Short mmCIF file of C-alpha atoms and ligand atoms in Angstrom, two decimals:
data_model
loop_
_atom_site.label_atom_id
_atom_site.label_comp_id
_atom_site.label_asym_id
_atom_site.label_seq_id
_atom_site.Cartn_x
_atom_site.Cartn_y
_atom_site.Cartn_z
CA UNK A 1 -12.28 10.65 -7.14
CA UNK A 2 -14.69 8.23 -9.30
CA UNK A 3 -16.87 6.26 -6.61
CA UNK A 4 -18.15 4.31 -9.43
CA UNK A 5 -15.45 1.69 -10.22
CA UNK A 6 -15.69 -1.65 -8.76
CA UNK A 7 -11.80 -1.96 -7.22
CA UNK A 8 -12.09 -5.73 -7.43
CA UNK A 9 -13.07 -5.56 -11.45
CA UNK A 10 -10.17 -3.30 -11.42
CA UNK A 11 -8.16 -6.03 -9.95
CA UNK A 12 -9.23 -8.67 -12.15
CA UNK A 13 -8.72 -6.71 -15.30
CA UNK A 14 -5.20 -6.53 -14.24
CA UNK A 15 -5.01 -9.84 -13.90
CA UNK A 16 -6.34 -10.82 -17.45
CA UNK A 17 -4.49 -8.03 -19.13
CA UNK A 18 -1.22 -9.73 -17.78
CA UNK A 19 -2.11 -13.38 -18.41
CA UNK A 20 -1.76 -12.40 -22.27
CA UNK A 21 2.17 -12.58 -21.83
CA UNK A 22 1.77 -15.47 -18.91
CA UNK A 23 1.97 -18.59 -20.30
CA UNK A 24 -1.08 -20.18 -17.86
CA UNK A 25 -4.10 -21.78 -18.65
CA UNK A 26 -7.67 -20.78 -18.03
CA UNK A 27 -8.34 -22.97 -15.10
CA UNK A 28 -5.60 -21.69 -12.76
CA UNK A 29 -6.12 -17.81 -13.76
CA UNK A 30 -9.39 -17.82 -12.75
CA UNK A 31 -8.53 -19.25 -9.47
CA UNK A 32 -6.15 -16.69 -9.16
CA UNK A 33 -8.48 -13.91 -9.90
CA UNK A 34 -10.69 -14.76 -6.57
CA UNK A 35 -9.76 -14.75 -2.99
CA UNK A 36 -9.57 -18.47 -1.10
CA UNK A 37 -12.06 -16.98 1.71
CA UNK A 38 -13.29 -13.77 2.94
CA UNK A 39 -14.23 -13.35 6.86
CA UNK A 40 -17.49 -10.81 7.25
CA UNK A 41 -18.47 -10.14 10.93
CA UNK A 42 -20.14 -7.50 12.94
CA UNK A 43 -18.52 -5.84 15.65
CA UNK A 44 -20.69 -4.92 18.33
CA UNK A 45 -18.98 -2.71 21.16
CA UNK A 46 -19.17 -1.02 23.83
CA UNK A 47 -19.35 3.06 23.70
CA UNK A 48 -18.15 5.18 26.33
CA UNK A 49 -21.69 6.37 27.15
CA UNK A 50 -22.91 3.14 27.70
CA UNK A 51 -24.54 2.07 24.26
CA UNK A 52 -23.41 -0.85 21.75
CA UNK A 53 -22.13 -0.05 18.04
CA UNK A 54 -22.19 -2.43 15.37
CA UNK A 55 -19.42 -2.18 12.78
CA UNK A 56 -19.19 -3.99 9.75
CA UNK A 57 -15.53 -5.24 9.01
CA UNK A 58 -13.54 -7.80 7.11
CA UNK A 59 -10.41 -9.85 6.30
CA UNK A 60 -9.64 -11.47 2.73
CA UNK A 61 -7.28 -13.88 2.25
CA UNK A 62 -6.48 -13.85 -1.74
CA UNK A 63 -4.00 -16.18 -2.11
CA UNK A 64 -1.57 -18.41 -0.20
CA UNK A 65 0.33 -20.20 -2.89
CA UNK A 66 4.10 -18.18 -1.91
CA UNK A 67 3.23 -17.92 1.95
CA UNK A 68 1.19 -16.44 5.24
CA UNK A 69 -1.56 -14.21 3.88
CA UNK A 70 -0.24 -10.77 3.95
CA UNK A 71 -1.81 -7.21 4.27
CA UNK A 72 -2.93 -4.67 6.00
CA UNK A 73 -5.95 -3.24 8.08
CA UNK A 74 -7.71 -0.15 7.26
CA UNK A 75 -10.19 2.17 9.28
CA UNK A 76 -12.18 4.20 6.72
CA UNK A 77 -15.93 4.87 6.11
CA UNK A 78 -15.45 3.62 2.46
CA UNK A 79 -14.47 0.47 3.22
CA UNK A 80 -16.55 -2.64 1.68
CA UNK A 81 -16.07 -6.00 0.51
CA UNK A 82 -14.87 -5.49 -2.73
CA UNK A 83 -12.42 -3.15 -1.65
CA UNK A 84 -10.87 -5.36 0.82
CA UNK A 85 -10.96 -8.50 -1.49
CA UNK A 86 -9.03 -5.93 -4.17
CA UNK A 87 -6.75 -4.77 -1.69
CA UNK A 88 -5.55 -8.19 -0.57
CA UNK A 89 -5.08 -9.37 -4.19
CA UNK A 90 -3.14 -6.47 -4.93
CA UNK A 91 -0.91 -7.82 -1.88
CA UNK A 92 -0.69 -11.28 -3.51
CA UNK A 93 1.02 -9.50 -6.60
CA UNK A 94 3.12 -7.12 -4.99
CA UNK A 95 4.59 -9.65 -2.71
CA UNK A 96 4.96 -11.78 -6.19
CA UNK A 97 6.93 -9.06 -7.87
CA UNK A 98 9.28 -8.24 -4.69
CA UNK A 99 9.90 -11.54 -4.47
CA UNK A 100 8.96 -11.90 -0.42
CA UNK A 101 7.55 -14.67 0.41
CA UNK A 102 4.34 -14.20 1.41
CA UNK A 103 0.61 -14.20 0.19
CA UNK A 104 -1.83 -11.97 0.44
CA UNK A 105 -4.68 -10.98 2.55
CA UNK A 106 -6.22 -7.18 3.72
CA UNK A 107 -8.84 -6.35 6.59
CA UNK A 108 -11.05 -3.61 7.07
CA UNK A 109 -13.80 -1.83 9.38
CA UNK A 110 -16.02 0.61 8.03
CA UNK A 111 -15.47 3.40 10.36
CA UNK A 112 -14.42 7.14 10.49
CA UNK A 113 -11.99 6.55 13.38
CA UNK A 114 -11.77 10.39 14.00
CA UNK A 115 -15.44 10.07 15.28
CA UNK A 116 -14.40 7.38 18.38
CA UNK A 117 -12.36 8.24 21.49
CA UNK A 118 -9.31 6.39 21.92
CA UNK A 119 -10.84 3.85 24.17
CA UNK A 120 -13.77 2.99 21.85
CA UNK A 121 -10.72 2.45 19.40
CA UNK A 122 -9.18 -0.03 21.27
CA UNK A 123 -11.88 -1.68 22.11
CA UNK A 124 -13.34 -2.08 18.08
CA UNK A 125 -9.25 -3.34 17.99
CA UNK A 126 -9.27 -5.44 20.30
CA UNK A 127 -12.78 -7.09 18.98
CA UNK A 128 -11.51 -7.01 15.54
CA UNK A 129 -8.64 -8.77 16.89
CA UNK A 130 -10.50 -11.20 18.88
CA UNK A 131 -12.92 -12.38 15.59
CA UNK A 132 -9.86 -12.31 12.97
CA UNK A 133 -7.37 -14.61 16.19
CA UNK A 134 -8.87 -17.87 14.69
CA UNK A 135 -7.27 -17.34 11.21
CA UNK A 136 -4.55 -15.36 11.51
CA UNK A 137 -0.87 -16.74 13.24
CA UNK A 138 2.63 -16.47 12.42
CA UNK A 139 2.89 -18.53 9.46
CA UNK A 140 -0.70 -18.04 8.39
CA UNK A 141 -2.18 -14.77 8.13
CA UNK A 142 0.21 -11.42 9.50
CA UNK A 143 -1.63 -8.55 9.37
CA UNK A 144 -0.41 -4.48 9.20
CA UNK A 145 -1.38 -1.04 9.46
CA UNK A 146 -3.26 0.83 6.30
CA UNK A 147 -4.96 3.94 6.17
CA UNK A 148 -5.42 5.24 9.57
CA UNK A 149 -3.69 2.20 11.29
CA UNK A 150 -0.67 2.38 12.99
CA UNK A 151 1.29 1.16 15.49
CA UNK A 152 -0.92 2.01 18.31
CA UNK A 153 -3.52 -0.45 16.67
CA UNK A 154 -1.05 -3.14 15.52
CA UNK A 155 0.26 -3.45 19.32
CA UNK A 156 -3.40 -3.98 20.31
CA UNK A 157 -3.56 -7.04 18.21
CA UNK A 158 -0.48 -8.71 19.04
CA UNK A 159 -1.35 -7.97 22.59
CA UNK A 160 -5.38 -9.50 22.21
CA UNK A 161 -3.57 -12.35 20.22
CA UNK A 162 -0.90 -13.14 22.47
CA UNK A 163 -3.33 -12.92 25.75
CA UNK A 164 -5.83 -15.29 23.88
CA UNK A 165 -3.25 -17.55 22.70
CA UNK A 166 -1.62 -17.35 25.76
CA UNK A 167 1.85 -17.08 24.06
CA UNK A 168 4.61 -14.84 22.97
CA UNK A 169 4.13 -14.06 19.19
CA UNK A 170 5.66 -10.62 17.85
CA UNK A 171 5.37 -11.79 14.22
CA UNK A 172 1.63 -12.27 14.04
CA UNK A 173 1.78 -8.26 13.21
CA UNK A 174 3.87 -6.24 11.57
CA UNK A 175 4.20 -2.60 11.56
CA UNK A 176 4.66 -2.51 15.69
CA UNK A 177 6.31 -0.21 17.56
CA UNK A 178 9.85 -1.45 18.10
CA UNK A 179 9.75 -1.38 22.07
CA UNK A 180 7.02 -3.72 21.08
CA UNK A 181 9.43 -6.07 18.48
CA UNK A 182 8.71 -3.68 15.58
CA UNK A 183 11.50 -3.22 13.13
CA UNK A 184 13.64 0.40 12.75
CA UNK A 185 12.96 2.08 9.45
CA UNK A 186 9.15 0.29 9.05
CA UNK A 187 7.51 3.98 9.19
CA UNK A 188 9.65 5.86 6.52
CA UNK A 189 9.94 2.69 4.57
CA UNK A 190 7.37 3.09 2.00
CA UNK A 191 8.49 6.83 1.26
CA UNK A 192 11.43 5.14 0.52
CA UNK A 193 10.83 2.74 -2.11
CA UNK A 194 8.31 5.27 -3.61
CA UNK A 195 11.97 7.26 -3.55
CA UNK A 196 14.09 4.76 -4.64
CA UNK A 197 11.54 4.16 -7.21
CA UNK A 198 11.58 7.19 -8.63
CA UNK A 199 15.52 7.34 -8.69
CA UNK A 200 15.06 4.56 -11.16
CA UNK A 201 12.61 5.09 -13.44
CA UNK A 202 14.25 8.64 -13.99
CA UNK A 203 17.22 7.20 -14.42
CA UNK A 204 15.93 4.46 -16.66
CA UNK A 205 13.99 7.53 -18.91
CA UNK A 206 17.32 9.53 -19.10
CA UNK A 207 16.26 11.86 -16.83
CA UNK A 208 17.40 13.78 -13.76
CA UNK A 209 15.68 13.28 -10.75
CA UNK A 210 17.82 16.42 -9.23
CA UNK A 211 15.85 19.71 -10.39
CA UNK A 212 12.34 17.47 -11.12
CA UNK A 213 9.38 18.80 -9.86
CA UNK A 214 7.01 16.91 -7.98
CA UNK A 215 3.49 16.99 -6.88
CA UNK A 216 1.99 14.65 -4.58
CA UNK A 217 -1.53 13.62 -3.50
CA UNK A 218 -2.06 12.90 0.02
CA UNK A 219 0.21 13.93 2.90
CA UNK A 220 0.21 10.85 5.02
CA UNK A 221 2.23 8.19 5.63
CA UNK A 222 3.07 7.47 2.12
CA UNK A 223 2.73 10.82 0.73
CA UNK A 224 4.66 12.59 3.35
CA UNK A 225 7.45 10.48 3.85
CA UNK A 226 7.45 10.06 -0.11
CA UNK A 227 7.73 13.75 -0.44
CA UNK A 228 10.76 14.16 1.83
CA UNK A 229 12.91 11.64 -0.02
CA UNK A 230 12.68 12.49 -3.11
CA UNK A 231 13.57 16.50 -2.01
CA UNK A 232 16.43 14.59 -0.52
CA UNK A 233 17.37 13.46 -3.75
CA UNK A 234 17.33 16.83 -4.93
CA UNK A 235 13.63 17.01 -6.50
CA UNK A 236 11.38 19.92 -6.24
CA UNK A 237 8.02 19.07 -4.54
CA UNK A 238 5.92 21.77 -5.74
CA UNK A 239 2.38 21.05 -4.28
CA UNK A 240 0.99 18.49 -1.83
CA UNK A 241 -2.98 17.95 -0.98
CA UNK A 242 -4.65 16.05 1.57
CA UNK A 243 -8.27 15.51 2.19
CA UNK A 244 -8.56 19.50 2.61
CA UNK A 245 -7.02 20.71 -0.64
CA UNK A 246 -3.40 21.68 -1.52
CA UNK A 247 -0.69 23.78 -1.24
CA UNK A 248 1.81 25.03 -4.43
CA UNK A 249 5.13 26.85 -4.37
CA UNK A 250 6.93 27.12 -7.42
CA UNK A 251 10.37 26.84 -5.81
CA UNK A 252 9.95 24.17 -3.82
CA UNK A 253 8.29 23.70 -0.58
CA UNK A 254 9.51 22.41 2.82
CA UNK A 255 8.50 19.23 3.03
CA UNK A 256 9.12 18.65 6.85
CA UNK A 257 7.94 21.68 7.71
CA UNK A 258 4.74 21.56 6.07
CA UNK A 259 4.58 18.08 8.00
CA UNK A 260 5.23 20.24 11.12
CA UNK A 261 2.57 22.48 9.82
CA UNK A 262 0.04 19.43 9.21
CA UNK A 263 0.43 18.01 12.47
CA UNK A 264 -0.02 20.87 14.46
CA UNK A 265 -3.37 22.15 12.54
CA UNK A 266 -4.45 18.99 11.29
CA UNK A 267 -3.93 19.82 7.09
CA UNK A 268 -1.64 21.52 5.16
CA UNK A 269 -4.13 23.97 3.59
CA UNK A 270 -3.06 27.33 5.44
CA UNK A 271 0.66 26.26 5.36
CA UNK A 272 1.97 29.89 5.28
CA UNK A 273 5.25 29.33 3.12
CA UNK A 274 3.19 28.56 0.21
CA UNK A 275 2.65 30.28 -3.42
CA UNK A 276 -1.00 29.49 -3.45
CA UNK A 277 -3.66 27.04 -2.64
CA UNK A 278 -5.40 24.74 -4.71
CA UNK A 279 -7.60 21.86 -5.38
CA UNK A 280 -6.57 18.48 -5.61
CA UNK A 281 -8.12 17.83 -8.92
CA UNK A 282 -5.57 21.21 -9.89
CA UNK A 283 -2.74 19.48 -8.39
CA UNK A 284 -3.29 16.14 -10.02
CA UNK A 285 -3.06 18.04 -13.62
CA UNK A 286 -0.24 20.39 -12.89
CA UNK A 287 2.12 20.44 -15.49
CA UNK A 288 5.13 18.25 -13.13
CA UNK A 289 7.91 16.24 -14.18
CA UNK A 290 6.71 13.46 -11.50
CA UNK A 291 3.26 13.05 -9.94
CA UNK A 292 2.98 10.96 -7.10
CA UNK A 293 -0.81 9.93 -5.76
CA UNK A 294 -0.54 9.16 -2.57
CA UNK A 295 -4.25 9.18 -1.38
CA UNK A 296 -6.72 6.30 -1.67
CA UNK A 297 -7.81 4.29 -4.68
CA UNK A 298 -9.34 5.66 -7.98
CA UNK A 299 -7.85 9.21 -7.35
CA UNK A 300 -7.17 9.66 -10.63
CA UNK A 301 -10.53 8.48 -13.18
CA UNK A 302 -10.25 8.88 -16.81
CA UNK A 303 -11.82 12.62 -16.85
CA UNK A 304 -8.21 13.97 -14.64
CA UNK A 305 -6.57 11.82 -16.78
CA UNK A 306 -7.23 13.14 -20.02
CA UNK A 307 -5.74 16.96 -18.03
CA UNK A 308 -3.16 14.81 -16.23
CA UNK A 309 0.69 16.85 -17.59
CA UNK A 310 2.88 15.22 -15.42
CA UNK A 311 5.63 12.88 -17.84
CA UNK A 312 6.03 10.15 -15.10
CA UNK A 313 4.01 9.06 -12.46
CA UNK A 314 4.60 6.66 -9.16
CA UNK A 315 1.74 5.63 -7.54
CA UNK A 316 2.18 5.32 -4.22
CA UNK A 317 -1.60 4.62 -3.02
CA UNK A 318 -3.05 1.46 -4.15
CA UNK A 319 -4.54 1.45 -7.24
CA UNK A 320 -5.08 5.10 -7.54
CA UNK A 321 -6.16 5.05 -11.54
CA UNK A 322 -9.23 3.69 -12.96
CA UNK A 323 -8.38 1.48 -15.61
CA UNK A 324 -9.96 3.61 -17.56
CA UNK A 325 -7.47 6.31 -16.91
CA UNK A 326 -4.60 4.04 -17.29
CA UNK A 327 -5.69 3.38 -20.83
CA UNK A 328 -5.78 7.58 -21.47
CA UNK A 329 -2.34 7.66 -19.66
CA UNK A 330 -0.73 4.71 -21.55
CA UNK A 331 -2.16 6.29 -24.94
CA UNK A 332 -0.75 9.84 -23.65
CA UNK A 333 2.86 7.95 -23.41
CA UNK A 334 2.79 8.96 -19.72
CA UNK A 335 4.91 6.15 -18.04
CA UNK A 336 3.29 4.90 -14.98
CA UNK A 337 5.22 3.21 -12.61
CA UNK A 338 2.77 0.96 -10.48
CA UNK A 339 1.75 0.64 -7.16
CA UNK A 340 2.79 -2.60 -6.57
CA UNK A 341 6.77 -1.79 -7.23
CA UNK A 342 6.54 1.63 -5.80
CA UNK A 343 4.53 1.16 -2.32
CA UNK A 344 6.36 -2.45 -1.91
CA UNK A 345 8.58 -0.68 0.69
CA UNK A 346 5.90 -1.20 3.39
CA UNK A 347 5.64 -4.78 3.51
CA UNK A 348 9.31 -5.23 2.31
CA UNK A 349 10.14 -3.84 6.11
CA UNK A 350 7.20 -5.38 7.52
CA UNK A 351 8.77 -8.97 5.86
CA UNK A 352 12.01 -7.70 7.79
CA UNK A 353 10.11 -7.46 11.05
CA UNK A 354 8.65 -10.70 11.04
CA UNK A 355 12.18 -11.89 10.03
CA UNK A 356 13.40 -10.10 12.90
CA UNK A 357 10.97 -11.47 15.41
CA UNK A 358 10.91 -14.93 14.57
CA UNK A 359 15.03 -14.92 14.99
CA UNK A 360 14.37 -12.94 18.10
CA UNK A 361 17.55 -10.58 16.46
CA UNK A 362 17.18 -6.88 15.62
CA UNK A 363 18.95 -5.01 12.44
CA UNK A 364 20.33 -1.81 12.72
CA UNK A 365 18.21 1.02 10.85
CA UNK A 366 21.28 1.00 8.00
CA UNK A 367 20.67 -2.36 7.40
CA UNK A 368 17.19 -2.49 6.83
CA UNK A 369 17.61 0.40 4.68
CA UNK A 370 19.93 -0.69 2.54
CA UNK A 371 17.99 -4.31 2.01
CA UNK A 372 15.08 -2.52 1.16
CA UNK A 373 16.58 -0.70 -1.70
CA UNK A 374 18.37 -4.31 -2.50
CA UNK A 375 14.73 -5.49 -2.73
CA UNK A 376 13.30 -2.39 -4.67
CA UNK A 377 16.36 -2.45 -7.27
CA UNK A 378 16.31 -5.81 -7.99
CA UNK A 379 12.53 -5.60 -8.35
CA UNK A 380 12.70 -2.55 -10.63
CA UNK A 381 15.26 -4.54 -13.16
CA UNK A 382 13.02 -7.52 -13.19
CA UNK A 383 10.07 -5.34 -14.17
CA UNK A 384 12.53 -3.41 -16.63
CA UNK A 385 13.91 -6.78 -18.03
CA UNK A 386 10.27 -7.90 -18.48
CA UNK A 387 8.71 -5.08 -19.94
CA UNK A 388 11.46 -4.87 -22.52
CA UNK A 389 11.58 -8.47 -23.38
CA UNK A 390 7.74 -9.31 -23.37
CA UNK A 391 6.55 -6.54 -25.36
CA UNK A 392 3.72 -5.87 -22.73
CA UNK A 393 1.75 -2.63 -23.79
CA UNK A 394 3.01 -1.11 -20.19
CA UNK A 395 4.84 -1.16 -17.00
CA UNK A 396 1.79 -2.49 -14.95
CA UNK A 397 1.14 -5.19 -16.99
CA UNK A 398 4.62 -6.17 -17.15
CA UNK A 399 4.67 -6.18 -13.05
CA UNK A 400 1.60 -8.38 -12.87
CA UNK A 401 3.15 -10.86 -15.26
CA UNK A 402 6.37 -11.04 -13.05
CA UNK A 403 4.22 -11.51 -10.09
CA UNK A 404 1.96 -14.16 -11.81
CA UNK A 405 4.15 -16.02 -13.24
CA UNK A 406 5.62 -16.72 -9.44
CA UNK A 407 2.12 -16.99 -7.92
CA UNK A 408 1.59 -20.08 -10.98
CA UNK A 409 4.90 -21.53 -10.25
CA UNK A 410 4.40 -22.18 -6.91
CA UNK A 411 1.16 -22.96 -7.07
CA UNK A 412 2.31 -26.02 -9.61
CA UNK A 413 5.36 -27.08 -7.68
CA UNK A 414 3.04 -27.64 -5.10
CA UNK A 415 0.81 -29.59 -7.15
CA UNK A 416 -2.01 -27.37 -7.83
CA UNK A 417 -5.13 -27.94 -5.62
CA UNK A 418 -5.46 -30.98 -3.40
CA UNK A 419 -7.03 -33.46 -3.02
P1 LIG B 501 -2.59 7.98 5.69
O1 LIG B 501 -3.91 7.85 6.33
O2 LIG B 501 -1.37 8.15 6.53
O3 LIG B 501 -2.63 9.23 4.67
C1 LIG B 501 -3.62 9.41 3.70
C2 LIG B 501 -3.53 10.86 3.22
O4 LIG B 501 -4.40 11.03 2.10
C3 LIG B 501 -3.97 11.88 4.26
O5 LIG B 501 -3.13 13.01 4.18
C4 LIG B 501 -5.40 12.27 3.79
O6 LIG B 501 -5.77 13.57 4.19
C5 LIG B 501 -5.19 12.19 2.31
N1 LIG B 501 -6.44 12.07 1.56
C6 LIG B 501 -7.53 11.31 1.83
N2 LIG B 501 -8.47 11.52 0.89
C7 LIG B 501 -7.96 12.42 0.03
C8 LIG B 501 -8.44 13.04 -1.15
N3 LIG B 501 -9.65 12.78 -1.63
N4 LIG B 501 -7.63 13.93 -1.78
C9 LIG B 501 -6.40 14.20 -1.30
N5 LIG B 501 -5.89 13.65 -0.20
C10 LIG B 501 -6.66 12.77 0.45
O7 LIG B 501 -2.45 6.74 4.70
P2 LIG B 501 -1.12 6.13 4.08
O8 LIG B 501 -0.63 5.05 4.95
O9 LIG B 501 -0.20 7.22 3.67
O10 LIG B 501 -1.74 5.43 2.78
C11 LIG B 501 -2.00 6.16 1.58
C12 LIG B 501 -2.08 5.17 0.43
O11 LIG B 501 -0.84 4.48 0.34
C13 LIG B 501 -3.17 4.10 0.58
O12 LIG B 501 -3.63 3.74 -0.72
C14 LIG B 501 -2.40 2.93 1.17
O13 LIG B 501 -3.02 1.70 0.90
C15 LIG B 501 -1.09 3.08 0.43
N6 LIG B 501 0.03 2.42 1.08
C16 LIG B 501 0.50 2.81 2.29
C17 LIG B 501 1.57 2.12 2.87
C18 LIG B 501 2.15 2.53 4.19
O14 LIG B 501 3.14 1.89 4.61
N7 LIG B 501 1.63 3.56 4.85
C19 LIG B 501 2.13 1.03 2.22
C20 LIG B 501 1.63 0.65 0.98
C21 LIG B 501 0.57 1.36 0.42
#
């Protein structure tokens, strides 16, 4: 993974690249290349020894222009300011190109939750919660889980928000449980559209997703679940990694049971139905009909990608290539489906939940499934559509003109900035 690349410039690049097939002018990109505000603040809490921690954390709000800010919250030791303000732009545009109506926002704390108990963890929650109550609300800032978030965390804020407010307010989260007014289908959801995804763009490239062979990077949420749908559509997953290396079998591995593997000895290294084991750097250059990163950002820098033999690739992590290796991938004629069509699953569901808990009425699991792929299709054949009809030099820059082009609209319909 390159540490060296600035995930905001990243961002902003993106931005530029697609404003060449945007007709806006200078003013309003560079307002949309910034976030609106960024909260900073130091959370000091209580230990269960006694002692006081400090830990630094964060919540961007990019843009507000289509609705609430929008985004996750991540626990991780790399997580810094730029990283958050990329993240929530990255929500701005994938909201954009989905067509939900939201904004974009993403929070942070810099912290290696497997080092806390689960008490110290709800306590940094429920501080984090108790700093970030003043700007975030129902129809203004709805936060969700991220890397090593889930619902445990996200019922800790609604409950801090709701006790503070001293109100009922399911939607001020998303990604609940559903005792707790989360929706059915919000866990598995981004495997899903990184599935449905897939389904697409193999059938768009005259291929057969039956019979492919996959590898994937990163056997979490995204990565796991991701895994298991597209065996389901008959694919081959060949090798999956997490933070402890990978695991390759030729035929085809399990996926669910290397899951059950994973969760019983905490990685899938080991996993005894397996060829081999390898490294992820191995895995990520394994000769694959689909590769699927599923890890964290800049996985993949230009170095992997000059070894990278996969033909198609879905990136289910956010922003898991370096420009730079996008560049050696778009000159290779590798086609790159991005991260903002393929992961959109996650807060697709997550709009459904808010949906669900402002009407105070619950879908069935079928239905939200089968509006997600609505969403996902729809999205894929305006990408398609645009890619096709702009000439844009690839798929990602197509999907950021989509998504800025609806950012500008409704930024203008609403008369730009005021007074
Ligand atoms: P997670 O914490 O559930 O899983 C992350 C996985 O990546 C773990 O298996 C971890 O071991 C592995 N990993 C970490 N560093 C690695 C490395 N250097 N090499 C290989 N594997 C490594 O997180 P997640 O929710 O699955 O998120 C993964 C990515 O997908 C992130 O970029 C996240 O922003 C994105 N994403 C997730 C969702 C969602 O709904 N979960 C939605 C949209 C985007």
């Amino acid at each position: 993974m390159s540490d060296e690349v600035d995930p905001f410039e990243s961002l902003q690049e993106q931005i530029d690249d697609a404003a060449n097939y945007v007709d806006v002018s200078a003013d309003v990109l560079e307002r949309l290349k910034r976030p609106e505000r960024v909260l900073e603040t130091n959370l000091a809490v209580e230990m269960d020894d006694g002692s006081v921690e400090v830990f630094e954390a964060y919540r961007s709000q990019f843009n507000g222009d289509r609705g609430p800010y929008k985004g996750g919250i991540r626990y991780h030791p790399g997580v810094t300011r730029a990283e958050v303000k990329a993240l929530s732009g990255w929500m701005v545009f994938k909201c954009a190109l989905v067509n939900i109506p939201y904004g974009g926002g993403k929070g942070g704390i810099e912290i290696d939750p497997s080092d806390y108990s689960e008490s110290e963890l709800e306590r940094i929650t429920r501080s984090f919660a108790t700093e970030l109550r003043p700007i975030i609300g129902e129809d203004r800032d709805i936060p969700a889980p991220d890397v090593n978030t889930g619902q445990r965390e996200m019922n800790w804020v609604k409950d801090t928000y709701e006790t503070l407010e001293r109100t009922t307010a399911p939607g001020v989260i998303t990604g609940k449980a559903p005792d707790s007014g989360g929706s059915l289908g919000r866990v598995e959801a981004t495997g899903r559209s990184i599935a449905f995804t897939a389904r697409e763009a193999f059938d768009y490239l005259d291929r057969d997703i039956d019979g492919a062979s996959v590898a994937v990077q990163g056997y979490g949420n995204a990565g796991f679940n991701g895994a298991k749908f597209v065996e389901d559509l008959g694919a081959r997953v060949v090798a999956v990694s997490d933070s402890s290396g990978a695991v390759v079998r030729e035929d085809g591995l399990d996926t669910r049971a290397v899951k059950e593997f994973k969760s019983e000895t905490g990685s899938v290294t080991g996993y005894p139905d397996a060829d081999r084991e390898a490294t992820n750097e191995r895995l990520l250059t394994m000769d694959v009909d689909l590769l699927v990163p599923a890890a964290l950002e800049n996985a993949i820098d230009a170095d992997i990608a000059r070894d990278v033999a996969a033909d198609v690739v879905c990136e289910a992590a956010n922003g898991p290539l370096t420009p730079e290796a996008d560049d050696v991938l778009v000159e290779k004629d590798v086609h790159v489906f991005p991260d903002i069509l393929v992961n959109a699953g996650g807060v697709t569901v997550s709009y459904f939940e808010w949906v669900q808990n402002r009407g105070r009425f619950y879908w069935s699991e079928q239905r939200v499934n089968e509006e997600l792929e609505s969403i996902v299709v729809s999205a894929f054949e305006d990408l398609i559509e645009r890619y096709e009809a702009s000439g844009a030099p690839n798929l990602r820059t197509a999907a950021y003109a989509v998504a800025v082009d609806r950012v500008v609209d409704a930024y203008e319909q609403g008369g730009g900035d005021w007074p």
